[in-house]
Amino acid sequence: MQPSEAPFTLHLADESRTILFGEDLALALKAGDCLALHGDLGSGKSTLSRAMIRAMADDPVLEVPSPTFTLVQNYRTRIPIAHFDLYRIGDPDELFELGLEEVLEDGIALVEWPEMAGGNLPETAIHLTLSHEGSGRAVSITGSEKTMSRIRRVMKIRDFLSRHGYGSARRRFLSGDASIFRAYEIIHPESGEPQVLMDWPKPPLGAPVLDGKPYAEVAHLATNALPFIAIGNALHERGFSTPAIRAADRDDGILIMEDLGRDGVLDEAGRPIEERYMESAACLARLHDQAVPRDIPVDDALYHVPEFDPTAMKIEVSLLPDWHLPWKSGHPVEPARRDEYFAIWDELIDILHGAETHLLLRDYHSPNLIWLADRTGTDRVGIIDFQDAMIGPTAYDVASLVQDARVDMDPALSERLLRHYLSLRTSSSFDEDNFRTAFAIMAAQRNCKLAGIWVRLLQRDGKPYYMKHMPRTLSYLNSVFRHPALQRLKTWCLDAGMELEP
């Protein structure tokens, strides 16, 4: 183990603070973590373990007996947990018979009396020592720098909550996303409605990919909370249902915001609910018919909404030859073929120069749309993801919705959604033919990007879950290849060995 420079220490004033700390610690732990709990009888090890397990299960009354006699208790929680008590083992090697190694393959181990394990705990174990201190307890934690950074992060969030009147709020994991860095929690105050907390620590810049700039900078992806706050405020002020922000620390990337709920635009079987998709299309039409500023003030800052420029478009479609095709074929794309691919995209981007542009939300699809049944009209469409918004072709977000990357969209429904959107665009300057051409190009651009992203998430980030979207993505891509403007791109993809038939 590579210890941190100094242990993380804090005072727990009473039993309730010990429980809150256990709940916070549950948010910092990941599969593969082994937490060694040191302390005398009555020091609070069982209280802390019970709080962590209940938080991971999101069940405040879950029965969590002491494993003193059973030696180990297993729990099928959000991340599987095994609670070990080694006080009664006769030989340190018994730990292997209890299944510690198997637990750590995909779960978390909480180990009381770790001294009895001899040297059989993993070197990466987190060591937590509890001791009596006045009327409360002191806790000291040591671990690797990587592990300690996670623990310090959840405690920094607790400090933030305390500063904003949520010091005693219960915290529960809500979700992560395809981003490696962003996560969300539900905050349950002692009184009042639950809130959502966004945890967005500063990500590393990454290796340069173009002109000395990392991918996120070239693609204009947000790397801090300012764009989310700015775009959210601008939409909220114009009557759109984005979550109201209650408190924010832009530097640390911690936000408390309104909880719009969990009711989305899909039914229980994961199928699109047509009424909700239709209203979502109408919401886009409403957005595209009103002005949104390029420069948005946020307290002492001014956020300039970037443009979805040709460089950003091309760095995104580069994910197809850089990730998808090597995964498919087992070898890199030849330089000449790669150059031909980008030459085709140069021509397609030139066609977009006359396309209508507006605020482009980027991921306007089912995971990011909340249905607010108690509101009316397009106000029923809650929008929760817009931090990467840019100024670009209006057709992009329509394509995101009509060809929802997470849902099997019936082609007939897709066409009804598109027609519904078009029927609401009544401005005399709106050109449907130009829009449909832009739609085909933007749908192709998005699906080429996604075909690479799914592979990158698998190979670079260890997230195989997203690969289930690949057949759908290729089917969507194949469907827009019917447009005459995309014939060269279709031929290139087929020659490169892509499987495009639905």
Short mmCIF file of C-alpha atoms in Angstrom, two decimals:
data_model
loop_
_atom_site.label_atom_id
_atom_site.label_comp_id
_atom_site.label_asym_id
_atom_site.label_seq_id
_atom_site.Cartn_x
_atom_site.Cartn_y
_atom_site.Cartn_z
CA MET A 1 0.00 0.00 0.00
CA GLN A 2 1.14 3.50 -0.77
CA PRO A 3 -0.07 5.49 2.26
CA SER A 4 -1.29 9.03 2.01
CA GLU A 5 0.89 11.83 3.38
CA ALA A 6 -1.26 12.01 6.51
CA PRO A 7 -4.29 10.11 7.85
CA PHE A 8 -7.70 11.60 7.34
CA THR A 9 -9.00 12.37 10.82
CA LEU A 10 -12.24 13.78 12.17
CA HIS A 11 -14.37 13.93 15.29
CA LEU A 12 -17.80 12.27 15.40
CA ALA A 13 -19.74 14.07 18.10
CA ASP A 14 -22.43 11.43 18.67
CA GLU A 15 -24.13 8.33 17.30
CA SER A 16 -26.00 10.26 14.60
CA ARG A 17 -22.74 11.70 13.27
CA THR A 18 -21.20 8.22 13.20
CA ILE A 19 -24.15 7.04 11.11
CA LEU A 20 -23.88 10.02 8.74
CA PHE A 21 -20.17 9.36 8.33
CA GLY A 22 -20.88 5.72 7.51
CA GLU A 23 -23.43 6.77 4.89
CA ASP A 24 -20.95 9.23 3.38
CA LEU A 25 -18.22 6.60 3.34
CA ALA A 26 -20.52 4.25 1.42
CA LEU A 27 -20.52 6.78 -1.43
CA ALA A 28 -16.71 6.71 -1.59
CA LEU A 29 -16.29 2.93 -1.74
CA LYS A 30 -16.01 1.01 -5.01
CA ALA A 31 -15.96 -2.63 -6.01
CA GLY A 32 -12.64 -4.15 -4.96
CA ASP A 33 -12.28 -2.04 -1.81
CA CYS A 34 -11.38 -3.72 1.48
CA LEU A 35 -12.14 -1.58 4.54
CA ALA A 36 -10.32 -2.73 7.69
CA LEU A 37 -12.11 -1.47 10.82
CA HIS A 38 -9.85 -1.13 13.88
CA GLY A 39 -11.02 -0.29 17.39
CA ASP A 40 -11.84 -1.67 20.82
CA LEU A 41 -15.19 -3.20 21.78
CA GLY A 42 -17.83 -0.48 21.81
CA SER A 43 -15.80 1.91 19.65
CA GLY A 44 -18.50 1.98 16.95
CA LYS A 45 -17.30 -0.46 14.31
CA SER A 46 -20.65 -2.24 14.09
CA THR A 47 -22.58 1.03 14.06
CA LEU A 48 -20.42 2.30 11.22
CA SER A 49 -20.71 -0.97 9.25
CA ARG A 50 -24.49 -1.04 9.67
CA ALA A 51 -24.79 2.54 8.41
CA MET A 52 -22.66 1.79 5.34
CA ILE A 53 -24.57 -1.38 4.47
CA ARG A 54 -27.99 0.26 4.91
CA ALA A 55 -26.91 3.22 2.80
CA MET A 56 -25.63 0.92 0.05
CA ALA A 57 -28.95 -0.95 0.17
CA ASP A 58 -30.93 2.31 0.46
CA ASP A 59 -32.89 0.65 3.26
CA PRO A 60 -32.77 2.45 6.63
CA VAL A 61 -34.29 -0.51 8.51
CA LEU A 62 -32.38 -3.35 6.84
CA GLU A 63 -31.47 -5.97 9.44
CA VAL A 64 -27.69 -6.01 9.77
CA PRO A 65 -26.71 -8.50 12.49
CA SER A 66 -23.22 -8.71 13.86
CA PRO A 67 -21.24 -11.49 12.12
CA THR A 68 -19.52 -12.45 15.39
CA PHE A 69 -20.69 -16.05 15.18
CA THR A 70 -21.30 -16.47 11.45
CA LEU A 71 -17.90 -14.79 10.73
CA VAL A 72 -19.24 -13.30 7.49
CA GLN A 73 -22.57 -11.85 6.33
CA ASN A 74 -23.21 -11.13 2.65
CA TYR A 75 -25.49 -8.40 1.28
CA ARG A 76 -26.70 -8.00 -2.31
CA THR A 77 -26.68 -4.21 -2.28
CA ARG A 78 -25.90 -1.67 -5.04
CA ILE A 79 -22.35 -2.97 -4.83
CA PRO A 80 -22.27 -6.39 -3.10
CA ILE A 81 -20.89 -6.15 0.45
CA ALA A 82 -19.47 -8.84 2.73
CA HIS A 83 -19.19 -8.00 6.44
CA PHE A 84 -16.44 -10.02 8.15
CA ASP A 85 -15.78 -10.38 11.87
CA LEU A 86 -12.42 -12.10 12.44
CA TYR A 87 -12.45 -12.05 16.25
CA ARG A 88 -13.08 -15.80 16.49
CA ILE A 89 -10.90 -17.16 13.69
CA GLY A 90 -8.10 -19.44 14.82
CA ASP A 91 -5.72 -19.00 11.89
CA PRO A 92 -5.23 -16.03 9.53
CA ASP A 93 -5.47 -18.36 6.53
CA GLU A 94 -9.13 -19.00 7.41
CA LEU A 95 -9.80 -15.65 5.75
CA PHE A 96 -9.33 -17.26 2.35
CA GLU A 97 -11.81 -20.01 3.26
CA LEU A 98 -14.34 -17.29 4.11
CA GLY A 99 -14.10 -16.06 0.52
CA LEU A 100 -12.38 -12.67 0.83
CA GLU A 101 -10.74 -12.90 -2.60
CA GLU A 102 -14.03 -13.81 -4.29
CA VAL A 103 -15.82 -10.91 -2.57
CA LEU A 104 -13.26 -8.39 -3.83
CA GLU A 105 -13.69 -9.46 -7.46
CA ASP A 106 -16.89 -7.41 -7.75
CA GLY A 107 -17.75 -6.27 -4.24
CA ILE A 108 -16.65 -4.59 -1.02
CA ALA A 109 -15.31 -6.20 2.16
CA LEU A 110 -15.85 -4.65 5.59
CA VAL A 111 -13.48 -6.37 8.03
CA GLU A 112 -13.77 -6.03 11.81
CA TRP A 113 -10.80 -7.15 13.90
CA PRO A 114 -8.45 -7.04 10.90
CA GLU A 115 -5.50 -7.69 13.24
CA MET A 116 -6.50 -11.35 13.20
CA ALA A 117 -5.88 -11.54 9.45
CA GLY A 118 -2.12 -11.40 9.81
CA GLY A 119 -0.74 -10.25 6.47
CA ASN A 120 -3.66 -11.61 4.45
CA LEU A 121 -5.50 -8.37 3.78
CA PRO A 122 -4.78 -6.77 0.40
CA GLU A 123 -2.07 -4.12 0.30
CA THR A 124 -4.67 -1.71 -1.04
CA ALA A 125 -6.84 -2.08 2.08
CA ILE A 126 -8.24 1.08 3.64
CA HIS A 127 -7.53 1.17 7.37
CA LEU A 128 -10.03 2.99 9.59
CA THR A 129 -9.42 3.31 13.33
CA LEU A 130 -12.18 4.31 15.77
CA SER A 131 -11.50 5.42 19.34
CA HIS A 132 -13.42 7.14 22.11
CA GLU A 133 -12.96 10.90 22.26
CA GLY A 134 -14.90 12.76 24.94
CA SER A 135 -18.59 12.01 24.52
CA GLY A 136 -18.06 11.03 20.89
CA ARG A 137 -15.56 9.20 18.73
CA ALA A 138 -12.43 9.97 16.75
CA VAL A 139 -11.86 8.31 13.41
CA SER A 140 -8.59 8.07 11.51
CA ILE A 141 -8.29 6.69 7.98
CA THR A 142 -5.25 5.70 5.93
CA GLY A 143 -5.07 4.30 2.43
CA SER A 144 -3.59 4.85 -0.98
CA GLU A 145 -3.64 8.35 -2.41
CA LYS A 146 -6.24 7.32 -4.97
CA THR A 147 -8.52 5.88 -2.32
CA MET A 148 -8.01 8.76 0.08
CA SER A 149 -8.92 11.26 -2.65
CA ARG A 150 -12.33 9.56 -2.92
CA ILE A 151 -12.88 9.75 0.83
CA ARG A 152 -11.74 13.35 1.03
CA ARG A 153 -14.13 14.16 -1.81
CA VAL A 154 -17.22 12.81 -0.05
CA MET A 155 -16.26 14.65 3.11
CA LYS A 156 -15.72 17.87 1.17
CA ILE A 157 -19.28 17.46 -0.14
CA ARG A 158 -20.52 16.98 3.44
CA ASP A 159 -18.80 20.25 4.39
CA PHE A 160 -20.50 21.94 1.43
CA LEU A 161 -23.88 20.59 2.54
CA SER A 162 -23.29 21.87 6.06
CA ARG A 163 -22.49 25.37 4.77
CA HIS A 164 -25.77 25.46 2.85
CA GLY A 165 -28.14 24.16 5.52
CA TYR A 166 -28.05 20.47 4.65
CA GLY A 167 -25.57 19.34 7.31
CA SER A 168 -27.79 16.51 8.60
CA ALA A 169 -29.15 15.44 5.22
CA ARG A 170 -29.01 11.76 4.29
CA ARG A 171 -27.16 11.10 1.03
CA ARG A 172 -27.86 8.26 -1.37
CA PHE A 173 -26.25 7.33 -4.68
CA LEU A 174 -28.46 8.21 -7.64
CA SER A 175 -26.41 7.53 -10.76
CA GLY A 176 -23.24 7.97 -12.67
CA ASP A 177 -23.12 8.62 -16.42
CA ALA A 178 -20.94 7.80 -19.37
CA SER A 179 -18.60 10.47 -18.10
CA ILE A 180 -15.91 8.98 -15.88
CA PHE A 181 -16.08 11.97 -13.59
CA ARG A 182 -19.68 13.07 -12.94
CA ALA A 183 -21.93 11.40 -10.37
CA TYR A 184 -25.26 12.25 -8.79
CA GLU A 185 -26.76 11.80 -5.34
CA ILE A 186 -30.18 12.28 -3.78
CA ILE A 187 -30.10 14.53 -0.73
CA HIS A 188 -32.82 13.94 1.88
CA PRO A 189 -33.02 16.94 4.25
CA GLU A 190 -34.55 16.56 7.70
CA SER A 191 -37.45 18.64 6.36
CA GLY A 192 -38.48 19.67 2.87
CA GLU A 193 -38.26 18.00 -0.52
CA PRO A 194 -35.35 15.82 -1.66
CA GLN A 195 -32.73 17.52 -3.81
CA VAL A 196 -30.22 16.28 -6.37
CA LEU A 197 -26.51 16.79 -5.81
CA MET A 198 -24.15 16.86 -8.76
CA ASP A 199 -20.58 15.81 -7.97
CA TRP A 200 -18.30 17.01 -10.74
CA PRO A 201 -14.64 17.16 -9.68
CA LYS A 202 -12.20 18.68 -12.12
CA PRO A 203 -11.21 16.04 -14.67
CA PRO A 204 -7.63 15.63 -15.93
CA LEU A 205 -7.08 17.41 -19.24
CA GLY A 206 -6.06 14.26 -21.08
CA ALA A 207 -3.45 13.78 -23.77
CA PRO A 208 -3.27 16.22 -26.70
CA VAL A 209 -5.14 15.01 -29.78
CA LEU A 210 -5.02 18.07 -32.07
CA ASP A 211 -2.84 21.19 -32.10
CA GLY A 212 -1.67 20.45 -28.58
CA LYS A 213 -5.23 20.41 -27.22
CA PRO A 214 -6.99 17.50 -25.44
CA TYR A 215 -10.14 15.96 -26.89
CA ALA A 216 -12.51 17.76 -24.49
CA GLU A 217 -11.16 21.17 -25.50
CA VAL A 218 -11.33 20.47 -29.23
CA ALA A 219 -14.88 19.08 -28.97
CA HIS A 220 -15.94 21.94 -26.63
CA LEU A 221 -16.96 19.56 -23.85
CA ALA A 222 -17.57 21.18 -20.48
CA THR A 223 -14.85 20.56 -17.90
CA ASN A 224 -16.42 22.47 -15.01
CA ALA A 225 -19.87 23.41 -13.71
CA LEU A 226 -20.07 26.94 -15.17
CA PRO A 227 -21.65 25.89 -18.51
CA PHE A 228 -24.29 23.79 -16.73
CA ILE A 229 -25.24 26.70 -14.48
CA ALA A 230 -25.25 29.23 -17.32
CA ILE A 231 -27.28 27.18 -19.81
CA GLY A 232 -29.63 25.94 -17.08
CA ASN A 233 -30.32 29.48 -15.91
CA ALA A 234 -30.87 30.74 -19.48
CA LEU A 235 -33.37 27.97 -20.22
CA HIS A 236 -35.09 28.32 -16.85
CA GLU A 237 -35.53 32.08 -17.36
CA ARG A 238 -37.24 31.36 -20.69
CA GLY A 239 -39.77 29.06 -19.11
CA PHE A 240 -38.20 25.67 -19.81
CA SER A 241 -38.32 22.97 -17.14
CA THR A 242 -34.69 22.71 -16.08
CA PRO A 243 -33.80 22.05 -12.43
CA ALA A 244 -33.55 25.18 -10.30
CA ILE A 245 -30.09 25.44 -8.73
CA ARG A 246 -30.21 25.83 -4.93
CA ALA A 247 -26.50 26.17 -4.21
CA ALA A 248 -23.28 25.79 -6.17
CA ASP A 249 -19.53 25.76 -5.76
CA ARG A 250 -18.23 26.21 -9.30
CA ASP A 251 -14.58 25.73 -8.36
CA ASP A 252 -15.17 22.39 -6.63
CA GLY A 253 -17.92 21.25 -9.00
CA ILE A 254 -20.63 20.65 -6.37
CA LEU A 255 -24.23 21.66 -7.06
CA ILE A 256 -27.51 21.20 -5.19
CA MET A 257 -30.51 21.45 -7.48
CA GLU A 258 -34.20 20.73 -7.76
CA ASP A 259 -35.15 17.07 -8.06
CA LEU A 260 -37.42 16.75 -11.09
CA GLY A 261 -38.12 13.11 -10.31
CA ARG A 262 -37.52 9.80 -12.00
CA ASP A 263 -40.50 9.56 -14.40
CA GLY A 264 -39.05 9.58 -17.90
CA VAL A 265 -40.30 9.18 -21.45
CA LEU A 266 -40.15 5.36 -21.53
CA ASP A 267 -42.60 2.79 -20.19
CA GLU A 268 -41.64 0.05 -17.71
CA ALA A 269 -40.47 -2.17 -20.56
CA GLY A 270 -38.14 0.54 -21.89
CA ARG A 271 -40.32 1.42 -24.87
CA PRO A 272 -40.98 5.01 -25.98
CA ILE A 273 -44.22 6.60 -24.79
CA GLU A 274 -45.40 8.41 -27.90
CA GLU A 275 -47.19 11.28 -26.15
CA ARG A 276 -44.04 12.13 -24.19
CA TYR A 277 -41.79 11.98 -27.22
CA MET A 278 -44.23 14.16 -29.17
CA GLU A 279 -44.18 16.75 -26.39
CA SER A 280 -40.38 16.56 -26.31
CA ALA A 281 -40.30 17.32 -30.05
CA ALA A 282 -42.66 20.23 -29.45
CA CYS A 283 -40.36 21.48 -26.68
CA LEU A 284 -37.48 21.62 -29.18
CA ALA A 285 -39.64 23.51 -31.67
CA ARG A 286 -40.54 26.00 -28.94
CA LEU A 287 -36.85 26.44 -28.06
CA HIS A 288 -35.83 26.95 -31.69
CA ASP A 289 -38.40 29.70 -32.16
CA GLN A 290 -36.93 32.02 -29.52
CA ALA A 291 -33.60 33.73 -29.02
CA VAL A 292 -30.99 32.52 -26.54
CA PRO A 293 -27.93 34.68 -25.82
CA ARG A 294 -24.40 33.61 -26.75
CA ASP A 295 -22.98 35.32 -23.65
CA ILE A 296 -24.65 34.41 -20.34
CA PRO A 297 -23.73 36.12 -17.04
CA VAL A 298 -23.31 33.90 -13.98
CA ASP A 299 -22.56 35.90 -10.83
CA ASP A 300 -19.07 37.31 -11.43
CA ALA A 301 -18.47 35.34 -14.65
CA LEU A 302 -19.60 35.55 -18.27
CA TYR A 303 -20.06 32.27 -20.11
CA HIS A 304 -19.70 32.31 -23.90
CA VAL A 305 -21.56 29.46 -25.59
CA PRO A 306 -19.10 27.87 -28.06
CA GLU A 307 -19.86 27.04 -31.67
CA PHE A 308 -20.20 23.51 -32.99
CA ASP A 309 -17.48 24.27 -35.50
CA PRO A 310 -16.03 22.00 -38.20
CA THR A 311 -13.09 21.04 -36.00
CA ALA A 312 -15.42 19.87 -33.22
CA MET A 313 -17.58 17.95 -35.68
CA LYS A 314 -14.56 16.19 -37.18
CA ILE A 315 -12.88 15.31 -33.88
CA GLU A 316 -16.12 13.58 -32.89
CA VAL A 317 -16.47 11.57 -36.10
CA SER A 318 -12.80 10.59 -35.76
CA LEU A 319 -13.98 8.17 -33.06
CA LEU A 320 -15.27 5.88 -35.80
CA PRO A 321 -11.90 5.26 -37.56
CA ASP A 322 -9.93 5.58 -34.31
CA TRP A 323 -12.00 3.22 -32.13
CA HIS A 324 -14.85 1.45 -33.92
CA LEU A 325 -13.10 0.21 -37.04
CA PRO A 326 -9.92 -1.04 -35.29
CA TRP A 327 -12.16 -2.91 -32.83
CA LYS A 328 -14.10 -4.39 -35.74
CA SER A 329 -11.17 -5.31 -37.98
CA GLY A 330 -8.38 -5.85 -35.46
CA HIS A 331 -6.02 -3.35 -37.12
CA PRO A 332 -5.75 0.46 -37.53
CA VAL A 333 -7.34 2.29 -40.45
CA GLU A 334 -4.80 3.02 -43.18
CA PRO A 335 -3.79 6.71 -43.37
CA ALA A 336 -4.98 7.14 -46.97
CA ARG A 337 -8.40 5.68 -46.16
CA ARG A 338 -8.61 7.87 -43.06
CA ASP A 339 -7.81 10.98 -45.12
CA GLU A 340 -10.57 10.05 -47.57
CA TYR A 341 -13.03 9.76 -44.68
CA PHE A 342 -12.26 13.28 -43.44
CA ALA A 343 -12.42 14.67 -46.99
CA ILE A 344 -15.97 13.35 -47.21
CA TRP A 345 -16.81 15.04 -43.92
CA ASP A 346 -15.32 18.32 -45.16
CA GLU A 347 -17.82 18.21 -48.03
CA LEU A 348 -20.74 17.38 -45.73
CA ILE A 349 -19.83 20.15 -43.30
CA ASP A 350 -19.72 22.60 -46.21
CA ILE A 351 -23.34 21.67 -46.99
CA LEU A 352 -24.25 22.68 -43.42
CA HIS A 353 -23.12 26.27 -43.90
CA GLY A 354 -26.65 27.27 -44.89
CA ALA A 355 -28.36 25.26 -42.14
CA GLU A 356 -30.44 26.89 -39.42
CA THR A 357 -28.50 27.15 -36.15
CA HIS A 358 -29.55 27.62 -32.55
CA LEU A 359 -28.68 26.39 -29.06
CA LEU A 360 -27.74 22.72 -29.44
CA LEU A 361 -28.26 20.78 -26.20
CA ARG A 362 -26.26 17.76 -27.45
CA ASP A 363 -27.85 14.82 -25.61
CA TYR A 364 -31.56 15.46 -25.96
CA HIS A 365 -32.81 11.89 -25.54
CA SER A 366 -34.47 9.54 -23.06
CA PRO A 367 -31.86 9.41 -20.23
CA ASN A 368 -31.99 13.19 -19.95
CA LEU A 369 -35.74 13.86 -20.27
CA ILE A 370 -38.01 13.81 -17.22
CA TRP A 371 -41.80 13.73 -17.51
CA LEU A 372 -43.51 16.22 -15.18
CA ALA A 373 -47.13 15.05 -15.23
CA ASP A 374 -48.33 17.81 -12.88
CA ARG A 375 -47.43 20.53 -15.43
CA THR A 376 -48.96 21.35 -18.80
CA GLY A 377 -47.85 21.46 -22.44
CA THR A 378 -44.13 21.47 -23.11
CA ASP A 379 -43.53 22.41 -19.45
CA ARG A 380 -44.04 18.68 -18.81
CA VAL A 381 -40.66 18.03 -20.44
CA GLY A 382 -37.90 18.29 -17.84
CA ILE A 383 -34.41 18.76 -19.29
CA ILE A 384 -31.49 17.74 -17.08
CA ASP A 385 -28.39 17.49 -19.33
CA PHE A 386 -27.10 20.51 -21.24
CA GLN A 387 -23.60 21.30 -19.93
CA ASP A 388 -22.07 20.59 -23.37
CA ALA A 389 -24.49 22.87 -25.23
CA MET A 390 -23.17 24.75 -28.25
CA ILE A 391 -24.47 26.83 -31.12
CA GLY A 392 -25.06 24.49 -34.05
CA PRO A 393 -27.60 23.08 -36.49
CA THR A 394 -31.07 22.74 -34.94
CA ALA A 395 -31.33 19.39 -36.70
CA TYR A 396 -28.79 17.84 -34.30
CA ASP A 397 -31.06 17.73 -31.25
CA VAL A 398 -34.01 16.61 -33.36
CA ALA A 399 -31.87 13.72 -34.61
CA SER A 400 -30.87 12.93 -30.99
CA LEU A 401 -34.53 12.56 -30.08
CA VAL A 402 -35.85 10.89 -33.22
CA GLN A 403 -32.97 8.39 -33.27
CA ASP A 404 -32.73 7.90 -29.51
CA ALA A 405 -29.45 6.06 -28.93
CA ARG A 406 -30.83 4.17 -25.91
CA VAL A 407 -34.18 3.08 -27.38
CA ASP A 408 -35.46 1.01 -30.29
CA MET A 409 -37.45 3.64 -32.16
CA ASP A 410 -39.97 2.30 -34.66
CA PRO A 411 -39.25 4.03 -38.00
CA ALA A 412 -42.91 5.06 -38.27
CA LEU A 413 -42.75 6.73 -34.85
CA SER A 414 -39.49 8.46 -35.80
CA GLU A 415 -41.14 9.89 -38.91
CA ARG A 416 -44.20 11.03 -36.91
CA LEU A 417 -41.93 12.79 -34.43
CA LEU A 418 -40.04 14.51 -37.21
CA ARG A 419 -43.25 15.59 -38.94
CA HIS A 420 -44.67 16.87 -35.65
CA TYR A 421 -41.59 19.00 -35.07
CA LEU A 422 -41.71 20.33 -38.64
CA SER A 423 -45.41 21.18 -38.33
CA LEU A 424 -44.61 23.45 -35.38
CA ARG A 425 -41.86 25.34 -37.20
CA THR A 426 -44.09 27.97 -38.79
CA SER A 427 -41.53 30.74 -39.31
CA SER A 428 -41.48 32.01 -42.90
CA SER A 429 -37.68 31.66 -42.95
CA PHE A 430 -37.77 27.97 -42.08
CA ASP A 431 -36.83 25.72 -45.03
CA GLU A 432 -37.95 22.11 -44.58
CA ASP A 433 -35.84 20.69 -47.42
CA ASN A 434 -32.67 22.28 -46.05
CA PHE A 435 -33.59 21.06 -42.58
CA ARG A 436 -34.04 17.46 -43.74
CA THR A 437 -30.63 17.54 -45.40
CA ALA A 438 -29.08 18.92 -42.21
CA PHE A 439 -30.98 16.27 -40.25
CA ALA A 440 -29.44 13.45 -42.32
CA ILE A 441 -25.92 14.87 -41.95
CA MET A 442 -26.26 15.54 -38.22
CA ALA A 443 -27.76 12.09 -37.60
CA ALA A 444 -24.84 10.52 -39.48
CA GLN A 445 -22.35 12.67 -37.56
CA ARG A 446 -23.86 11.71 -34.22
CA ASN A 447 -24.08 7.99 -35.00
CA CYS A 448 -20.51 7.85 -36.34
CA LYS A 449 -19.42 9.42 -33.07
CA LEU A 450 -21.49 7.02 -30.96
CA ALA A 451 -20.22 3.96 -32.82
CA GLY A 452 -16.75 4.98 -31.63
CA ILE A 453 -17.80 6.07 -28.14
CA TRP A 454 -19.32 2.69 -27.29
CA VAL A 455 -15.99 1.02 -28.12
CA ARG A 456 -13.97 3.66 -26.26
CA LEU A 457 -16.13 3.17 -23.16
CA LEU A 458 -15.49 -0.57 -23.42
CA GLN A 459 -11.76 -0.54 -24.11
CA ARG A 460 -10.49 2.59 -22.38
CA ASP A 461 -12.96 3.06 -19.53
CA GLY A 462 -13.91 -0.53 -18.73
CA LYS A 463 -17.64 0.07 -19.29
CA PRO A 464 -18.96 -2.77 -21.48
CA TYR A 465 -22.60 -1.95 -20.67
CA TYR A 466 -22.84 0.60 -23.48
CA MET A 467 -21.95 -1.90 -26.21
CA LYS A 468 -25.56 -3.10 -26.20
CA HIS A 469 -26.41 0.13 -28.05
CA MET A 470 -24.11 -0.65 -30.97
CA PRO A 471 -26.59 -2.57 -33.21
CA ARG A 472 -29.16 0.19 -32.79
CA THR A 473 -26.61 2.90 -33.57
CA LEU A 474 -25.55 1.18 -36.79
CA SER A 475 -29.17 0.64 -37.76
CA TYR A 476 -29.88 4.35 -37.32
CA LEU A 477 -26.80 5.19 -39.36
CA ASN A 478 -27.91 2.88 -42.14
CA SER A 479 -31.37 4.48 -42.20
CA VAL A 480 -30.06 8.02 -42.83
CA PHE A 481 -27.67 6.74 -45.50
CA ARG A 482 -30.69 6.74 -47.80
CA HIS A 483 -30.27 10.51 -48.19
CA PRO A 484 -28.45 11.43 -51.44
CA ALA A 485 -26.01 13.71 -49.61
CA LEU A 486 -24.60 10.71 -47.71
CA GLN A 487 -23.90 8.30 -50.55
CA ARG A 488 -20.11 8.79 -50.51
CA LEU A 489 -20.00 8.31 -46.76
CA LYS A 490 -22.12 5.17 -47.03
CA THR A 491 -19.81 3.72 -49.69
CA TRP A 492 -16.73 4.51 -47.57
CA CYS A 493 -18.24 2.82 -44.51
CA LEU A 494 -19.22 -0.29 -46.45
CA ASP A 495 -15.76 -0.51 -48.03
CA ALA A 496 -14.25 -0.19 -44.52
CA GLY A 497 -16.16 -3.32 -43.47
CA MET A 498 -18.89 -1.80 -41.31
CA GLU A 499 -22.03 -3.90 -40.77
CA LEU A 500 -24.80 -1.45 -41.56
CA GLU A 501 -27.80 -3.60 -42.39
CA PRO A 502 -30.55 -3.31 -39.73
#
